[in-house]
Coordinates of C-alpha atoms and ligand atoms in Angstrom, one line a residue:
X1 CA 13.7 43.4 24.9
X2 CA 17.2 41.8 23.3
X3 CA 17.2 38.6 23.9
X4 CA 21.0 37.0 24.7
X5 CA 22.2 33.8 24.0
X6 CA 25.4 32.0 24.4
X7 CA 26.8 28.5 26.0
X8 CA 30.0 26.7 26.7
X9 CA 31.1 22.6 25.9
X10 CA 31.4 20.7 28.6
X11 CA 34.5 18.9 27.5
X12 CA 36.4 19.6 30.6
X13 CA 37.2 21.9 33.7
X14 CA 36.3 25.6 32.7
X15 CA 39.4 28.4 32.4
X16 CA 40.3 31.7 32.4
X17 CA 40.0 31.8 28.4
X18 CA 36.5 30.8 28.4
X19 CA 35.7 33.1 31.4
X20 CA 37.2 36.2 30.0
X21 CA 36.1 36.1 26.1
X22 CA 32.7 34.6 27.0
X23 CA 31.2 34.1 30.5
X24 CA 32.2 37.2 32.3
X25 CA 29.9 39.1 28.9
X26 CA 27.1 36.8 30.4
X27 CA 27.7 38.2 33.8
X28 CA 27.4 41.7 32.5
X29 CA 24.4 41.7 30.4
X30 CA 22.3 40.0 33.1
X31 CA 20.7 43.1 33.6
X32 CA 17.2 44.5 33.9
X33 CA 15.9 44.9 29.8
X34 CA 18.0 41.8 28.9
X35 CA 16.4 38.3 28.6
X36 CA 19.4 36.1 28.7
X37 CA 19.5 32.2 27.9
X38 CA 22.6 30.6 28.9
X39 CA 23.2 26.6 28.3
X40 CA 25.6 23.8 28.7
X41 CA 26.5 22.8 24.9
X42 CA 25.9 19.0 26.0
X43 CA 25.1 17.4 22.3
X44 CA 27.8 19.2 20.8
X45 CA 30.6 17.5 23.1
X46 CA 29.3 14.2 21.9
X47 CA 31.5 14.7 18.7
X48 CA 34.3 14.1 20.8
X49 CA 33.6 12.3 23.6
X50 CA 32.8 8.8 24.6
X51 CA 32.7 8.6 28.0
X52 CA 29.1 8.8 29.7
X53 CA 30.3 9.4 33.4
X54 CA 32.5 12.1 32.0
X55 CA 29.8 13.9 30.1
X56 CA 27.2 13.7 33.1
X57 CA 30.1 15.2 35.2
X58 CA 31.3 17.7 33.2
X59 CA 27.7 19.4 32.5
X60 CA 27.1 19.7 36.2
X61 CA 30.8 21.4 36.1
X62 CA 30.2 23.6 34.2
X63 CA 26.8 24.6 35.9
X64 CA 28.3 24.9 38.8
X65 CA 30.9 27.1 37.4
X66 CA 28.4 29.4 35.8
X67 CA 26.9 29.9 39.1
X68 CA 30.0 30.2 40.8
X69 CA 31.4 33.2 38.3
X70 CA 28.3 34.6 39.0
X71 CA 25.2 34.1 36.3
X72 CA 21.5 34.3 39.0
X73 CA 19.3 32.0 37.5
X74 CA 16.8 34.6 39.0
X75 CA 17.5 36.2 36.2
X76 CA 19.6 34.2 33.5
X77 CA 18.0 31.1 31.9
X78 CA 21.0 28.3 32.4
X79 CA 19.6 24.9 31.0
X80 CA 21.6 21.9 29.8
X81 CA 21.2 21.6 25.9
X82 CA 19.9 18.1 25.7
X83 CA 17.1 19.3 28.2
X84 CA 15.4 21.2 25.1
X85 CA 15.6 17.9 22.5
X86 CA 13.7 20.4 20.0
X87 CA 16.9 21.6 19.5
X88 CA 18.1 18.8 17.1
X89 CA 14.5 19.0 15.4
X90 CA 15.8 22.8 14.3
X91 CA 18.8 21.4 13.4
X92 CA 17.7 19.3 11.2
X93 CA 15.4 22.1 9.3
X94 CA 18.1 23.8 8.6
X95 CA 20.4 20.9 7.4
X96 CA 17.8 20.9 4.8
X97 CA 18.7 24.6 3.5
X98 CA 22.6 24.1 4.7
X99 CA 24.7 23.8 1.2
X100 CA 27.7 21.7 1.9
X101 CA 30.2 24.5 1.1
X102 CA 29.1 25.9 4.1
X103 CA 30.3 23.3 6.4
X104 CA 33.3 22.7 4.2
X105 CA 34.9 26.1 5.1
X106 CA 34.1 25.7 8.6
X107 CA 37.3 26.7 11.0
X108 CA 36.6 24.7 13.8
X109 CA 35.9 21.5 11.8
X110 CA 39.1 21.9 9.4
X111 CA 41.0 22.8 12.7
X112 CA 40.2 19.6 14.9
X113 CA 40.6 17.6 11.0
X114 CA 44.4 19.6 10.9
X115 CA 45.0 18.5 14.5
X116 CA 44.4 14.7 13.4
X117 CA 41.2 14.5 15.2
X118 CA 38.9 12.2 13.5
X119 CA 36.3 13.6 12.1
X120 CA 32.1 12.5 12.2
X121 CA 29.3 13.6 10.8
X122 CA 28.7 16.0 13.9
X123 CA 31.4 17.3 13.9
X124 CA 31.0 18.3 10.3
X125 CA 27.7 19.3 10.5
X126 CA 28.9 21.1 14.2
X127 CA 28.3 24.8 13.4
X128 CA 24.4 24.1 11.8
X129 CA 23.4 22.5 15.6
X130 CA 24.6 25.9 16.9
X131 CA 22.9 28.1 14.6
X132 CA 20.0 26.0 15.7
X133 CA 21.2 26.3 19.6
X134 CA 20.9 30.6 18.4
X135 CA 18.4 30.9 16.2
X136 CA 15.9 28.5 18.6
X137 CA 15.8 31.6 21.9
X138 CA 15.6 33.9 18.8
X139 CA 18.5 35.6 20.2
X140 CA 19.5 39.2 19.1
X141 CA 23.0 39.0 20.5
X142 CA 25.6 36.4 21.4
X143 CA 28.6 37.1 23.8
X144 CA 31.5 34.8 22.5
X145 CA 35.1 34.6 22.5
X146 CA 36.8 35.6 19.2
X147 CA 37.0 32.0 17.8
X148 CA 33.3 31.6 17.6
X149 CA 33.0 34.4 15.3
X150 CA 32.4 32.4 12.0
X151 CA 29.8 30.1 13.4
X152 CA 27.8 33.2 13.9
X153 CA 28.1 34.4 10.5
X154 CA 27.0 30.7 9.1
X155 CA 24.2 31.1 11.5
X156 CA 23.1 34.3 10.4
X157 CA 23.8 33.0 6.5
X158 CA 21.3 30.3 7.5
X159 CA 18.6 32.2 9.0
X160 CA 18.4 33.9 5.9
X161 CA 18.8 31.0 3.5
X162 CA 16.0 29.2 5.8
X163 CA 13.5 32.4 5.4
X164 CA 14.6 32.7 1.8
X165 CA 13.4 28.7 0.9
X166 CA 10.1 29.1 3.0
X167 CA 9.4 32.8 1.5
X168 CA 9.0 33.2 5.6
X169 CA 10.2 35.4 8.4
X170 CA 10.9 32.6 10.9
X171 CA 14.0 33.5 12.0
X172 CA 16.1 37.1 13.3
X173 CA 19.4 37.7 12.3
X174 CA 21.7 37.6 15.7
X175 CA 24.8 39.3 16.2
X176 CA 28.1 38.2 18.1
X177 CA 29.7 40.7 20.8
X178 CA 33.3 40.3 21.7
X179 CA 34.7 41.3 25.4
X180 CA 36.3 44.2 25.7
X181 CA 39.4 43.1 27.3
X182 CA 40.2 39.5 25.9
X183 CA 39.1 38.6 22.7
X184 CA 41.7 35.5 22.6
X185 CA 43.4 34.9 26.0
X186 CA 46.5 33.1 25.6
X187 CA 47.9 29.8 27.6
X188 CA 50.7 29.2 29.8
X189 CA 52.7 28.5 26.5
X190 CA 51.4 31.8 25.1
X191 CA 48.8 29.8 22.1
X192 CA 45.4 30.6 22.7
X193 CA 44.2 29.4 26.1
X194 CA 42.5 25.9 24.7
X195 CA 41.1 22.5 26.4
X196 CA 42.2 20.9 23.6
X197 CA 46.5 22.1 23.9
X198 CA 46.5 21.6 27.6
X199 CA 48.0 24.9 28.0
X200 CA 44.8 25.9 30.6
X201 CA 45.0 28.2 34.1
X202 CA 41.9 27.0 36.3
X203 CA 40.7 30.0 38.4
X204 CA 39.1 27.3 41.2
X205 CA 42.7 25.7 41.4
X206 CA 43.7 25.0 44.9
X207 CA 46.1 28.6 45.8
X208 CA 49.1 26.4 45.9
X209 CA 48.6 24.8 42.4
X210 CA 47.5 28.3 41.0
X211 CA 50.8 29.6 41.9
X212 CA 52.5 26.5 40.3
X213 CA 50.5 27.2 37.0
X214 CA 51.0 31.0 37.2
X215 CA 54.9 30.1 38.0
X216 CA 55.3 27.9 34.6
X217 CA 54.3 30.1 31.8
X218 CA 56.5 30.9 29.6
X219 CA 58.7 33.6 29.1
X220 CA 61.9 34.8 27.3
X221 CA 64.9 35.1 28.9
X222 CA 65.2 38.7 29.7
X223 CA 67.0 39.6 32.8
X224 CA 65.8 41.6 35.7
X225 CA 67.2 44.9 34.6
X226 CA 66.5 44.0 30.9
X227 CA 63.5 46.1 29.1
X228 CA 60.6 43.7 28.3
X229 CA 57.4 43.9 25.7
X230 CA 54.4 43.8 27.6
X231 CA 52.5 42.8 24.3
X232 CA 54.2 39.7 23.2
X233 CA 54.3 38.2 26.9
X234 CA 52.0 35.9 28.2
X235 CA 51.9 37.1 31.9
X236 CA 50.9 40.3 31.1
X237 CA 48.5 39.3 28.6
X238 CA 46.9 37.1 31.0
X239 CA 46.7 39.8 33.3
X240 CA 45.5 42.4 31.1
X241 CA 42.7 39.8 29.6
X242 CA 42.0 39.3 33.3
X243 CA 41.9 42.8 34.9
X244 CA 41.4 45.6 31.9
X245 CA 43.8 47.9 30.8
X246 CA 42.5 50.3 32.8
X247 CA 43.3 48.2 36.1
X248 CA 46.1 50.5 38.1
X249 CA 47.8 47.3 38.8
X250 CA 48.0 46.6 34.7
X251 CA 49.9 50.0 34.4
X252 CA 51.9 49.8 36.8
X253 CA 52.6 46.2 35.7
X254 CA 53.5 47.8 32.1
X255 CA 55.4 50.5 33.3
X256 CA 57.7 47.8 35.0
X257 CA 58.0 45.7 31.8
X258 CA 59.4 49.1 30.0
X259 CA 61.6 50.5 32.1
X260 CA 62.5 48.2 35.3
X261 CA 62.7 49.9 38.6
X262 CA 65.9 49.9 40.4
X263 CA 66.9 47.0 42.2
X264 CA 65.2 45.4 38.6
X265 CA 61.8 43.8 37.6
X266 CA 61.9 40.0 36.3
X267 CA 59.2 37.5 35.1
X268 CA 58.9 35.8 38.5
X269 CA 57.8 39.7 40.3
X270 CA 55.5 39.8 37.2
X271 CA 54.0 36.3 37.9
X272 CA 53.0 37.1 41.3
X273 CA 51.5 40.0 40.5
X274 CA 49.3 37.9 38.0
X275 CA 48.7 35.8 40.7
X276 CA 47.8 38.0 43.1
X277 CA 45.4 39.7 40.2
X278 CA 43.8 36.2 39.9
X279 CA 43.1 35.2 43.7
X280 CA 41.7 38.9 44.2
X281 CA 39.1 39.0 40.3
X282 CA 38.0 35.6 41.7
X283 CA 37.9 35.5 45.4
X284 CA 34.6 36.0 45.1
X285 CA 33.6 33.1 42.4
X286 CA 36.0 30.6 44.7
X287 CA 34.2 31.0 47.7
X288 CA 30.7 30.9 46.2
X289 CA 31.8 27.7 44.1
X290 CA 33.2 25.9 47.4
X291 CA 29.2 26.7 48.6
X292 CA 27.5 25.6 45.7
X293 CA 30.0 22.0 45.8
X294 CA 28.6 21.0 49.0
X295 CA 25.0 21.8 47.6
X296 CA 24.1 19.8 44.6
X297 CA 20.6 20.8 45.3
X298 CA 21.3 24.3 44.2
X299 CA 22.7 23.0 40.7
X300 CA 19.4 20.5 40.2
X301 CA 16.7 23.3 41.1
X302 CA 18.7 25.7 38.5
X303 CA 18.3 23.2 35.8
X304 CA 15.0 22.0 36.0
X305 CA 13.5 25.4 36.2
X306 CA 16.0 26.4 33.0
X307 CA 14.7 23.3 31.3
X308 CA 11.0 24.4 31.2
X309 CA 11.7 28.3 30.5
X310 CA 14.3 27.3 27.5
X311 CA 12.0 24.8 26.3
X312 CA 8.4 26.8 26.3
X313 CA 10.4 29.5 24.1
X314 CA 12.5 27.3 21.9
X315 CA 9.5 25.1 21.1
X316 CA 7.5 28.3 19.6
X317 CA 10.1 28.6 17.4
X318 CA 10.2 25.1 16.4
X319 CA 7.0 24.9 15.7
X320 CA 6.9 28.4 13.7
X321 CA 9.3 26.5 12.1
X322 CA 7.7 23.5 11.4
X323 CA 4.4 25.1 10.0
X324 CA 6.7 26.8 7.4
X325 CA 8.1 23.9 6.2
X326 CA 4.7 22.5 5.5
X327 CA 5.3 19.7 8.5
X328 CA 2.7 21.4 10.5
X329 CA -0.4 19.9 8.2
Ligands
TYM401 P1 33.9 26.6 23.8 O1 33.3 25.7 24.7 O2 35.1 26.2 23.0 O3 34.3 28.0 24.5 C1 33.3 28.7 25.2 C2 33.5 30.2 25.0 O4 34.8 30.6 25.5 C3 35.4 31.3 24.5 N1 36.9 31.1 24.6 C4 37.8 32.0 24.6 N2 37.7 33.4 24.6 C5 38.9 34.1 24.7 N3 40.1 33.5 24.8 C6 40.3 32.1 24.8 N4 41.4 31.6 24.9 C7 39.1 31.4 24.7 N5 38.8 30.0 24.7 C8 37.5 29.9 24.6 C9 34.8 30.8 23.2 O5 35.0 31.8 22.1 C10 33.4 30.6 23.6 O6 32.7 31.9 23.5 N6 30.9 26.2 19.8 C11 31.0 26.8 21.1 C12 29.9 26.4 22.0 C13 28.5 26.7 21.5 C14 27.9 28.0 21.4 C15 26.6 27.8 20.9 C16 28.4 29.3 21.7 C17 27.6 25.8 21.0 N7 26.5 26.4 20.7 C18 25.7 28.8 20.6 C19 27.5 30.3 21.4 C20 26.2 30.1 20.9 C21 32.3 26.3 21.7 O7 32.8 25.3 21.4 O8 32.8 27.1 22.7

């Protein structure tokens, strides 16, 4: 049975980036010959935050959120990462095989470095504690967005390099999977959707701040009766990422950008109908997550259960680990 794996940080409210490269894949593959493991990627936001009411916040956020989209803990595992402290055991096993080049080259740490972010330990050592978040579940397959792609490849690189030094078979090599629709979902400034460039859209936004975030992205200044490229516009690749291609309202929504009706076809018509496209995809998750606010009880039963499930499976593998290492005597 392949087993899934995948989580989010909670450094702050979740958007329609993270929900279209990543947690609408989880949603999908919560099906019957799936075993699925879903977590909150709580340790790993402590390379960049510092505030403890913050982090306890935003976990529950994001479990809440998860919930909301639509991830049945009937069926999905959905534990907080710090719940499973075996976890930072792993990683350190396979700090002990990790050669420093392979940090050095890591994207996301030379990123947040470019940005002017200052950099720690954790941080550097950021993409080992998720090969140790994958390779714990012994997951087969893990649903990200297209940024994540090289931390999967350094996990699979240390997998290997682990079994290599132990002459063992501890771990199984995992593969990513990309969404369909929206590998990299852009922002209201048209840059990748990020936490970190403020350039969000919110999905659980009240309607009337919604509109005022679908309303501000940016656009060129075509005119109504001016042709426009569907491609390099943010609106419609929000829409797109949001809906498929094959929507009927994302064709008729290109078909307006290359050749405007009569009586013309501007950015404002297009936002609306991006708007429109969001309150319908998530009318659903907004009135669930409204529920699940006014029942914290929901939120705590999901994560204790997830706790002990994660943790009886990702201790096996510690402890396979463990024993290869020698530690185990
Ligand atoms: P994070 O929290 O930055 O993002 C969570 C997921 O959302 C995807 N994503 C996007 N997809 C498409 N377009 C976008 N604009 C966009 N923005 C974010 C990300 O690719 C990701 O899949 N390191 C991870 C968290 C993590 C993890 C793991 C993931 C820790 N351990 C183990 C998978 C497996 C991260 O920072 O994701």
């Amino acid at each position: 049975m392949p087993r899934i794996l995948s989580g989010v940080q909670p450094t702050g409210q979740l958007h329609l980036g993270n929900w279209a490269g990543a947690i609408r894949q989880f949603v999908e593959l919560q099906q019957p010959g799936n075993e699925v493991f879903v977590f909150v990627a709580s340790y790993h936001a402590l390379t960049t935050l510092r505030d403890p009411a913050v982090l306890r916040d935003n976990c529950r956020q994001v479990v809440t959120d998860y919930l909301a989209f639509g991830l049945d803990p009937a069926r999905t595992t959905i534990y907080l990462q710090h719940d499973v402290p075996e976890v930072t055991e792993l990683h350190w096993l396979l700090s002990c095989v990790c050669p420093n080049h392979l940090m050095d080259k890591a994207v996301s740490y030379k990123d947040k470095l470019n940005k002017g972010l200052s950099a720690n330990i954790g941080l550097y050592c950021y993409p080992i504690l998720q090969a140790a978040d994958i390779l714990g579940p012994q997951a087969d397959i893990v649903p990200v967005g297209r940024d994540q792609v090289q931390h999967i490849e350094i996990t699979r690189d240390l997998a290997g390099m682990f079994n290599h030094a132990f002459s063992c078979e501890v771990f199984r090599q995992p593969a990513y999977r990309l969404s369909a629709t929206a590998e990299v979902l852009p922002g209201v400034d048209g840059e990748k959707m990020s936490k970190s460039y403020g350039n969000t859209i919110d999905p659980f936004q009240d309607e009337k701040a919604l509109r005022k975030r679908v309303m501000g992205i940016k656009t060129d200044s075509k005119g109504m009766d001016d042709a426009k490229d569907p491609a390099t516009c943010p609106v419609f690749r929000i829409a797109k990422g949001v809906a498929g291609a094959d929507d009927p309202r994302i064709i008729d929504l290109e078909r307006k950008y290359r050749e405007p009706p009569a009586g013309g076809f501007g950015y404002g018509h297009a936002k609306q109908a991006l708007f429109e496209i969001l309150l319908d995809v998530f009318a659903e998750s907004r009135r669930r997550r409204a529920e699940l606010m006014a029942d914290p009880g929901a939120v705590d039963a999901c994560l204790r259960d997830g706790a002990q499930r994660a943790r009886a499976v990702i201790s096996q593998t510690v402890a396979a680990a463990r024993a290869a290492t020698g530690l185990s005597a």
